[in-house]
Amino acid sequence: MTGERQTQSAGARLRELHRPGDPFVLANAWDAGSARVLAALGAQAIGTSSAAHAFTLGRPDMGHVSRDEALAHAEMLVKATPLPVSGDFENGFARDAEAVATTVRLAAAAGLGGISIEDTDLPGSGAYEFDLAVDRIAAAVQAARSLPDDFVLLARADGVLNRSYDLDEGIRRLQAFEAAGADAVYLPMPADLDAVARICATVSVPVNALAAGPFTRVTHQQFADAGVARISLGSALARTTHRAIVDAARAIFDDGDFSRLGNGISGTDIDAMLTAFD
């Protein structure tokens, strides 16, 4: 890949990657440096992560980042590499359907190729009532369709993750989101891979799966066999980075042991990745 920007829109390039049974990895970054490293290592698309972004601001996840902050962060990642970027835009930063539609338009103006909108009534963990959840996605879809360029709208049903409803209700919502025009759907952290396969079998649009928790033991081929079209990393890479910091810092401050610092990547190697698109 060269540093030249592609003539095809970010949304069109992102859409082409969504192939059920042949999933791409959405590499969720948290700053320009991590985005450039991931791109240099072979990522096909970059994703924002609401949690990883919040961590960079010294805040917890779940509704503690404003829409303006998320837009500025997304625009920074868009400019970092030539890859298309999909934004984790939580609940659209609004309860009202028309305000969610405004978020879609602002996200496109920031250069994103698509965003995800979830049904969590932030800053709590409860889910929006069914009809409101569907109306919000319908408004987001209408806004996306009115844009001059392609834009991938992924609708999330987060109630299984947040324990506010069961898998059957989650699938009912995904099917309703599809009927409302969502381009792709996502139910984070169902019980197991069989549940992922069931989700894929009950909708006709591409399905995103999250490689986190027990699903870190699932291979790319197993996700493919389940029918997944996109595998997102969420905040997992950011949390892995924080694990390295915590383990090294504990060894230093508790034991006076600096040996873990010897595991770092060389300046030459990281500089090569950071400048690969210049």
Short mmCIF file of N, CA and C in Angstrom, two decimals, residues 134-271:
data_model
loop_
_atom_site.label_atom_id
_atom_site.label_comp_id
_atom_site.label_asym_id
_atom_site.label_seq_id
_atom_site.Cartn_x
_atom_site.Cartn_y
_atom_site.Cartn_z
N VAL A 134 -35.60 0.83 17.18
CA VAL A 134 -35.74 0.67 15.73
C VAL A 134 -35.88 2.02 15.05
N ASP A 135 -36.65 2.92 15.64
CA ASP A 135 -36.82 4.25 15.05
C ASP A 135 -35.49 4.99 14.94
N ARG A 136 -34.64 4.81 15.93
CA ARG A 136 -33.33 5.47 15.92
C ARG A 136 -32.48 4.95 14.75
N ILE A 137 -32.51 3.64 14.54
CA ILE A 137 -31.75 3.07 13.42
C ILE A 137 -32.36 3.51 12.09
N ALA A 138 -33.67 3.55 12.01
CA ALA A 138 -34.31 3.98 10.76
C ALA A 138 -33.91 5.42 10.41
N ALA A 139 -33.86 6.28 11.42
CA ALA A 139 -33.44 7.67 11.18
C ALA A 139 -31.98 7.74 10.75
N ALA A 140 -31.15 6.92 11.38
CA ALA A 140 -29.73 6.88 11.01
C ALA A 140 -29.56 6.39 9.58
N VAL A 141 -30.33 5.38 9.20
CA VAL A 141 -30.27 4.85 7.83
C VAL A 141 -30.70 5.92 6.83
N GLN A 142 -31.78 6.61 7.13
CA GLN A 142 -32.25 7.65 6.22
C GLN A 142 -31.19 8.73 6.03
N ALA A 143 -30.53 9.11 7.12
CA ALA A 143 -29.46 10.11 7.02
C ALA A 143 -28.30 9.58 6.19
N ALA A 144 -27.94 8.32 6.40
CA ALA A 144 -26.84 7.72 5.64
C ALA A 144 -27.16 7.67 4.16
N ARG A 145 -28.41 7.34 3.82
CA ARG A 145 -28.79 7.22 2.41
C ARG A 145 -28.82 8.59 1.71
N SER A 146 -28.94 9.64 2.49
CA SER A 146 -29.01 10.98 1.90
C SER A 146 -27.63 11.58 1.65
N LEU A 147 -26.58 10.90 2.08
CA LEU A 147 -25.22 11.41 1.92
C LEU A 147 -24.75 11.29 0.47
N PRO A 148 -23.83 12.14 0.05
CA PRO A 148 -23.35 12.05 -1.33
C PRO A 148 -22.49 10.82 -1.60
N ASP A 149 -21.84 10.28 -0.56
CA ASP A 149 -20.99 9.10 -0.72
C ASP A 149 -21.54 7.93 0.09
N ASP A 150 -21.10 6.75 -0.25
CA ASP A 150 -21.51 5.54 0.46
C ASP A 150 -21.12 5.64 1.93
N PHE A 151 -21.93 5.06 2.78
CA PHE A 151 -21.70 5.12 4.23
C PHE A 151 -22.30 3.86 4.84
N VAL A 152 -21.50 3.12 5.60
CA VAL A 152 -21.92 1.83 6.15
C VAL A 152 -22.47 2.02 7.56
N LEU A 153 -23.76 1.78 7.73
CA LEU A 153 -24.42 1.93 9.02
C LEU A 153 -24.59 0.56 9.66
N LEU A 154 -23.89 0.32 10.74
CA LEU A 154 -23.99 -0.93 11.48
C LEU A 154 -24.83 -0.71 12.73
N ALA A 155 -25.85 -1.53 12.91
CA ALA A 155 -26.75 -1.42 14.06
C ALA A 155 -26.42 -2.48 15.10
N ARG A 156 -26.24 -2.03 16.34
CA ARG A 156 -25.84 -2.92 17.43
C ARG A 156 -26.99 -3.18 18.39
N ALA A 157 -27.10 -4.43 18.82
CA ALA A 157 -28.01 -4.82 19.89
C ALA A 157 -27.14 -5.25 21.07
N ASP A 158 -27.00 -4.39 22.06
CA ASP A 158 -26.04 -4.60 23.14
C ASP A 158 -26.64 -5.18 24.42
N GLY A 159 -27.92 -5.55 24.36
CA GLY A 159 -28.58 -5.98 25.58
C GLY A 159 -28.08 -7.29 26.16
N VAL A 160 -27.57 -8.20 25.33
CA VAL A 160 -26.99 -9.44 25.86
C VAL A 160 -25.71 -9.11 26.62
N LEU A 161 -24.87 -8.27 26.02
CA LEU A 161 -23.65 -7.83 26.69
C LEU A 161 -23.95 -7.14 28.01
N ASN A 162 -24.98 -6.30 28.02
CA ASN A 162 -25.31 -5.51 29.21
C ASN A 162 -26.34 -6.18 30.11
N ARG A 163 -26.76 -7.38 29.73
CA ARG A 163 -27.70 -8.18 30.52
C ARG A 163 -29.06 -7.50 30.70
N SER A 164 -29.50 -6.82 29.65
CA SER A 164 -30.81 -6.18 29.72
C SER A 164 -31.86 -6.93 28.90
N TYR A 165 -31.44 -7.89 28.07
CA TYR A 165 -32.37 -8.81 27.41
C TYR A 165 -31.60 -10.04 26.95
N ASP A 166 -32.35 -11.06 26.49
CA ASP A 166 -31.71 -12.32 26.12
C ASP A 166 -31.41 -12.38 24.62
N LEU A 167 -30.85 -13.50 24.17
CA LEU A 167 -30.45 -13.64 22.78
C LEU A 167 -31.65 -13.56 21.84
N ASP A 168 -32.77 -14.16 22.21
CA ASP A 168 -33.95 -14.11 21.35
C ASP A 168 -34.38 -12.67 21.09
N GLU A 169 -34.39 -11.86 22.15
CA GLU A 169 -34.74 -10.45 21.97
C GLU A 169 -33.68 -9.73 21.15
N GLY A 170 -32.43 -10.08 21.37
CA GLY A 170 -31.36 -9.47 20.58
C GLY A 170 -31.52 -9.76 19.10
N ILE A 171 -31.84 -11.00 18.77
CA ILE A 171 -32.05 -11.36 17.36
C ILE A 171 -33.27 -10.65 16.80
N ARG A 172 -34.33 -10.54 17.59
CA ARG A 172 -35.52 -9.80 17.15
C ARG A 172 -35.15 -8.37 16.78
N ARG A 173 -34.30 -7.77 17.59
CA ARG A 173 -33.86 -6.40 17.31
C ARG A 173 -32.99 -6.34 16.06
N LEU A 174 -32.07 -7.27 15.93
CA LEU A 174 -31.22 -7.27 14.74
C LEU A 174 -32.06 -7.40 13.47
N GLN A 175 -33.05 -8.27 13.50
CA GLN A 175 -33.91 -8.44 12.33
C GLN A 175 -34.70 -7.17 12.03
N ALA A 176 -35.13 -6.49 13.09
CA ALA A 176 -35.84 -5.22 12.90
C ALA A 176 -34.90 -4.14 12.38
N PHE A 177 -33.67 -4.14 12.86
CA PHE A 177 -32.68 -3.17 12.36
C PHE A 177 -32.41 -3.42 10.87
N GLU A 178 -32.32 -4.70 10.50
CA GLU A 178 -32.13 -5.02 9.09
C GLU A 178 -33.31 -4.52 8.26
N ALA A 179 -34.51 -4.77 8.76
CA ALA A 179 -35.71 -4.32 8.05
C ALA A 179 -35.76 -2.80 7.92
N ALA A 180 -35.15 -2.11 8.89
CA ALA A 180 -35.11 -0.65 8.86
C ALA A 180 -34.04 -0.13 7.91
N GLY A 181 -33.21 -1.03 7.38
CA GLY A 181 -32.22 -0.63 6.39
C GLY A 181 -30.78 -0.67 6.81
N ALA A 182 -30.49 -1.17 8.01
CA ALA A 182 -29.10 -1.25 8.46
C ALA A 182 -28.27 -2.07 7.49
N ASP A 183 -27.04 -1.62 7.24
CA ASP A 183 -26.16 -2.31 6.30
C ASP A 183 -25.51 -3.55 6.91
N ALA A 184 -25.35 -3.55 8.22
CA ALA A 184 -24.73 -4.66 8.94
C ALA A 184 -25.24 -4.62 10.37
N VAL A 185 -25.09 -5.73 11.08
CA VAL A 185 -25.59 -5.81 12.45
C VAL A 185 -24.55 -6.46 13.35
N TYR A 186 -24.78 -6.30 14.66
CA TYR A 186 -23.76 -6.71 15.63
C TYR A 186 -24.42 -6.91 16.98
N LEU A 187 -24.23 -8.10 17.54
CA LEU A 187 -24.67 -8.40 18.90
C LEU A 187 -23.43 -8.84 19.67
N PRO A 188 -22.83 -7.96 20.46
CA PRO A 188 -21.58 -8.29 21.13
C PRO A 188 -21.73 -9.37 22.20
N MET A 189 -20.78 -10.26 22.23
CA MET A 189 -20.59 -11.23 23.30
C MET A 189 -21.80 -12.12 23.60
N PRO A 190 -22.31 -12.84 22.58
CA PRO A 190 -23.28 -13.89 22.89
C PRO A 190 -22.57 -15.03 23.61
N ALA A 191 -23.31 -16.06 23.96
CA ALA A 191 -22.75 -17.09 24.83
C ALA A 191 -21.57 -17.83 24.22
N ASP A 192 -21.65 -18.13 22.92
CA ASP A 192 -20.62 -18.95 22.30
C ASP A 192 -20.68 -18.81 20.78
N LEU A 193 -19.82 -19.56 20.10
CA LEU A 193 -19.75 -19.47 18.65
C LEU A 193 -21.02 -20.00 17.99
N ASP A 194 -21.69 -20.96 18.62
CA ASP A 194 -22.96 -21.44 18.07
C ASP A 194 -23.98 -20.30 18.03
N ALA A 195 -23.96 -19.46 19.05
CA ALA A 195 -24.88 -18.31 19.07
C ALA A 195 -24.52 -17.32 17.97
N VAL A 196 -23.23 -17.15 17.72
CA VAL A 196 -22.80 -16.28 16.61
C VAL A 196 -23.32 -16.84 15.29
N ALA A 197 -23.18 -18.14 15.09
CA ALA A 197 -23.66 -18.77 13.86
C ALA A 197 -25.17 -18.62 13.73
N ARG A 198 -25.88 -18.73 14.84
CA ARG A 198 -27.33 -18.55 14.80
C ARG A 198 -27.68 -17.13 14.37
N ILE A 199 -26.97 -16.16 14.91
CA ILE A 199 -27.20 -14.76 14.51
C ILE A 199 -26.99 -14.60 13.01
N CYS A 200 -25.89 -15.14 12.51
CA CYS A 200 -25.59 -15.02 11.08
C CYS A 200 -26.66 -15.67 10.22
N ALA A 201 -27.25 -16.75 10.72
CA ALA A 201 -28.26 -17.48 9.95
C ALA A 201 -29.62 -16.80 9.96
N THR A 202 -29.85 -15.88 10.91
CA THR A 202 -31.18 -15.29 11.05
C THR A 202 -31.29 -13.90 10.42
N VAL A 203 -30.19 -13.39 9.87
CA VAL A 203 -30.23 -12.12 9.15
C VAL A 203 -29.56 -12.31 7.79
N SER A 204 -29.83 -11.41 6.87
CA SER A 204 -29.22 -11.52 5.54
C SER A 204 -28.16 -10.47 5.29
N VAL A 205 -27.97 -9.56 6.25
CA VAL A 205 -26.92 -8.55 6.11
C VAL A 205 -25.65 -9.04 6.82
N PRO A 206 -24.50 -8.44 6.53
CA PRO A 206 -23.26 -8.86 7.19
C PRO A 206 -23.32 -8.71 8.70
N VAL A 207 -22.65 -9.63 9.39
CA VAL A 207 -22.62 -9.65 10.86
C VAL A 207 -21.21 -9.40 11.35
N ASN A 208 -21.10 -8.54 12.36
CA ASN A 208 -19.84 -8.28 13.04
C ASN A 208 -19.76 -9.16 14.29
N ALA A 209 -18.58 -9.68 14.57
CA ALA A 209 -18.32 -10.40 15.82
C ALA A 209 -17.13 -9.75 16.51
N LEU A 210 -17.11 -9.84 17.82
CA LEU A 210 -16.07 -9.22 18.63
C LEU A 210 -15.06 -10.25 19.10
N ALA A 211 -13.79 -10.01 18.82
CA ALA A 211 -12.72 -10.90 19.30
C ALA A 211 -12.27 -10.41 20.66
N ALA A 212 -13.00 -10.81 21.68
CA ALA A 212 -12.69 -10.41 23.05
C ALA A 212 -13.19 -11.49 24.00
N GLY A 213 -12.68 -11.48 25.22
CA GLY A 213 -13.10 -12.46 26.20
C GLY A 213 -12.88 -13.87 25.69
N PRO A 214 -13.89 -14.75 25.83
CA PRO A 214 -13.71 -16.14 25.37
C PRO A 214 -13.53 -16.25 23.86
N PHE A 215 -13.94 -15.23 23.11
CA PHE A 215 -13.82 -15.28 21.66
C PHE A 215 -12.40 -15.02 21.17
N THR A 216 -11.49 -14.69 22.08
CA THR A 216 -10.07 -14.60 21.68
C THR A 216 -9.50 -15.97 21.39
N ARG A 217 -10.21 -17.02 21.80
CA ARG A 217 -9.76 -18.39 21.52
C ARG A 217 -10.37 -18.93 20.22
N VAL A 218 -11.19 -18.13 19.58
CA VAL A 218 -11.80 -18.51 18.30
C VAL A 218 -10.88 -18.05 17.17
N THR A 219 -10.64 -18.91 16.21
CA THR A 219 -9.76 -18.56 15.10
C THR A 219 -10.52 -17.79 14.01
N HIS A 220 -9.75 -17.17 13.14
CA HIS A 220 -10.35 -16.47 12.01
C HIS A 220 -11.20 -17.43 11.18
N GLN A 221 -10.70 -18.63 10.95
CA GLN A 221 -11.44 -19.60 10.15
C GLN A 221 -12.74 -20.01 10.83
N GLN A 222 -12.74 -20.14 12.15
CA GLN A 222 -13.96 -20.50 12.86
C GLN A 222 -15.00 -19.38 12.76
N PHE A 223 -14.55 -18.14 12.86
CA PHE A 223 -15.48 -17.02 12.65
C PHE A 223 -16.05 -17.08 11.23
N ALA A 224 -15.19 -17.37 10.27
CA ALA A 224 -15.63 -17.46 8.87
C ALA A 224 -16.67 -18.57 8.71
N ASP A 225 -16.40 -19.72 9.29
CA ASP A 225 -17.32 -20.85 9.17
C ASP A 225 -18.67 -20.54 9.81
N ALA A 226 -18.69 -19.66 10.81
CA ALA A 226 -19.94 -19.27 11.45
C ALA A 226 -20.74 -18.29 10.60
N GLY A 227 -20.10 -17.74 9.57
CA GLY A 227 -20.79 -16.81 8.69
C GLY A 227 -20.51 -15.35 8.94
N VAL A 228 -19.55 -15.06 9.81
CA VAL A 228 -19.21 -13.68 10.16
C VAL A 228 -18.60 -12.95 8.96
N ALA A 229 -18.89 -11.65 8.85
CA ALA A 229 -18.32 -10.83 7.77
C ALA A 229 -17.25 -9.87 8.28
N ARG A 230 -17.29 -9.56 9.56
CA ARG A 230 -16.35 -8.58 10.12
C ARG A 230 -16.01 -8.99 11.55
N ILE A 231 -14.73 -8.95 11.86
CA ILE A 231 -14.26 -9.25 13.21
C ILE A 231 -13.65 -7.98 13.78
N SER A 232 -14.28 -7.41 14.78
CA SER A 232 -13.73 -6.21 15.39
C SER A 232 -12.95 -6.58 16.64
N LEU A 233 -11.96 -5.75 16.94
CA LEU A 233 -11.12 -5.98 18.11
C LEU A 233 -11.57 -5.17 19.32
N GLY A 234 -12.49 -4.23 19.11
CA GLY A 234 -12.97 -3.42 20.22
C GLY A 234 -11.82 -2.74 20.94
N SER A 235 -11.85 -2.80 22.25
CA SER A 235 -10.77 -2.21 23.05
C SER A 235 -9.71 -3.23 23.44
N ALA A 236 -9.76 -4.43 22.82
CA ALA A 236 -8.88 -5.52 23.26
C ALA A 236 -7.40 -5.19 23.09
N LEU A 237 -7.02 -4.57 21.97
CA LEU A 237 -5.61 -4.22 21.79
C LEU A 237 -5.19 -3.14 22.78
N ALA A 238 -6.06 -2.17 23.01
CA ALA A 238 -5.74 -1.14 24.00
C ALA A 238 -5.59 -1.75 25.38
N ARG A 239 -6.46 -2.68 25.74
CA ARG A 239 -6.36 -3.33 27.05
C ARG A 239 -5.10 -4.19 27.14
N THR A 240 -4.72 -4.81 26.03
CA THR A 240 -3.47 -5.58 26.01
C THR A 240 -2.28 -4.66 26.26
N THR A 241 -2.32 -3.48 25.66
CA THR A 241 -1.27 -2.49 25.88
C THR A 241 -1.23 -2.05 27.34
N HIS A 242 -2.40 -1.82 27.91
CA HIS A 242 -2.46 -1.43 29.33
C HIS A 242 -1.99 -2.57 30.23
N ARG A 243 -2.23 -3.80 29.84
CA ARG A 243 -1.73 -4.95 30.61
C ARG A 243 -0.21 -4.92 30.64
N ALA A 244 0.41 -4.63 29.51
CA ALA A 244 1.88 -4.55 29.47
C ALA A 244 2.38 -3.44 30.39
N ILE A 245 1.68 -2.31 30.39
CA ILE A 245 2.07 -1.20 31.27
C ILE A 245 1.92 -1.60 32.74
N VAL A 246 0.78 -2.20 33.08
CA VAL A 246 0.53 -2.58 34.47
C VAL A 246 1.54 -3.61 34.95
N ASP A 247 1.80 -4.63 34.14
CA ASP A 247 2.74 -5.68 34.56
C ASP A 247 4.15 -5.12 34.73
N ALA A 248 4.59 -4.28 33.80
CA ALA A 248 5.93 -3.71 33.91
C ALA A 248 6.02 -2.76 35.09
N ALA A 249 5.00 -1.92 35.27
CA ALA A 249 5.03 -0.95 36.37
C ALA A 249 4.99 -1.63 37.73
N ARG A 250 4.20 -2.69 37.86
CA ARG A 250 4.16 -3.42 39.14
C ARG A 250 5.52 -4.03 39.45
N ALA A 251 6.15 -4.60 38.43
CA ALA A 251 7.48 -5.18 38.65
C ALA A 251 8.48 -4.11 39.07
N ILE A 252 8.38 -2.94 38.46
CA ILE A 252 9.30 -1.84 38.79
C ILE A 252 9.04 -1.32 40.19
N PHE A 253 7.80 -0.96 40.49
CA PHE A 253 7.49 -0.28 41.74
C PHE A 253 7.43 -1.22 42.94
N ASP A 254 7.04 -2.47 42.71
CA ASP A 254 6.95 -3.43 43.82
C ASP A 254 8.24 -4.19 44.06
N ASP A 255 8.96 -4.50 42.98
CA ASP A 255 10.12 -5.39 43.11
C ASP A 255 11.43 -4.77 42.65
N GLY A 256 11.38 -3.57 42.12
CA GLY A 256 12.60 -2.98 41.59
C GLY A 256 13.13 -3.71 40.37
N ASP A 257 12.25 -4.38 39.65
CA ASP A 257 12.62 -5.22 38.51
C ASP A 257 12.28 -4.49 37.21
N PHE A 258 13.31 -4.16 36.44
CA PHE A 258 13.12 -3.43 35.20
C PHE A 258 13.16 -4.34 33.97
N SER A 259 13.21 -5.64 34.18
CA SER A 259 13.48 -6.56 33.06
C SER A 259 12.39 -6.54 32.00
N ARG A 260 11.15 -6.26 32.40
CA ARG A 260 10.06 -6.27 31.42
C ARG A 260 10.23 -5.17 30.37
N LEU A 261 10.98 -4.14 30.71
CA LEU A 261 11.20 -3.07 29.74
C LEU A 261 12.04 -3.53 28.56
N GLY A 262 12.69 -4.67 28.72
CA GLY A 262 13.48 -5.22 27.62
C GLY A 262 12.66 -5.83 26.52
N ASN A 263 11.32 -5.90 26.72
CA ASN A 263 10.44 -6.49 25.70
C ASN A 263 9.97 -5.48 24.66
N GLY A 264 10.37 -4.22 24.81
CA GLY A 264 9.87 -3.18 23.92
C GLY A 264 10.37 -3.32 22.49
N ILE A 265 9.60 -2.79 21.56
CA ILE A 265 9.98 -2.79 20.15
C ILE A 265 11.08 -1.76 19.93
N SER A 266 11.94 -1.99 18.98
CA SER A 266 13.05 -1.06 18.73
C SER A 266 12.55 0.22 18.08
N GLY A 267 13.27 1.30 18.31
CA GLY A 267 12.92 2.56 17.69
C GLY A 267 12.95 2.49 16.18
N THR A 268 13.90 1.76 15.64
CA THR A 268 14.00 1.61 14.18
C THR A 268 12.76 0.94 13.61
N ASP A 269 12.30 -0.12 14.27
CA ASP A 269 11.14 -0.85 13.77
C ASP A 269 9.87 -0.01 13.85
N ILE A 270 9.68 0.66 14.98
CA ILE A 270 8.43 1.43 15.11
C ILE A 270 8.45 2.65 14.21
N ASP A 271 9.62 3.27 14.04
CA ASP A 271 9.71 4.42 13.14
C ASP A 271 9.36 4.02 11.71
#
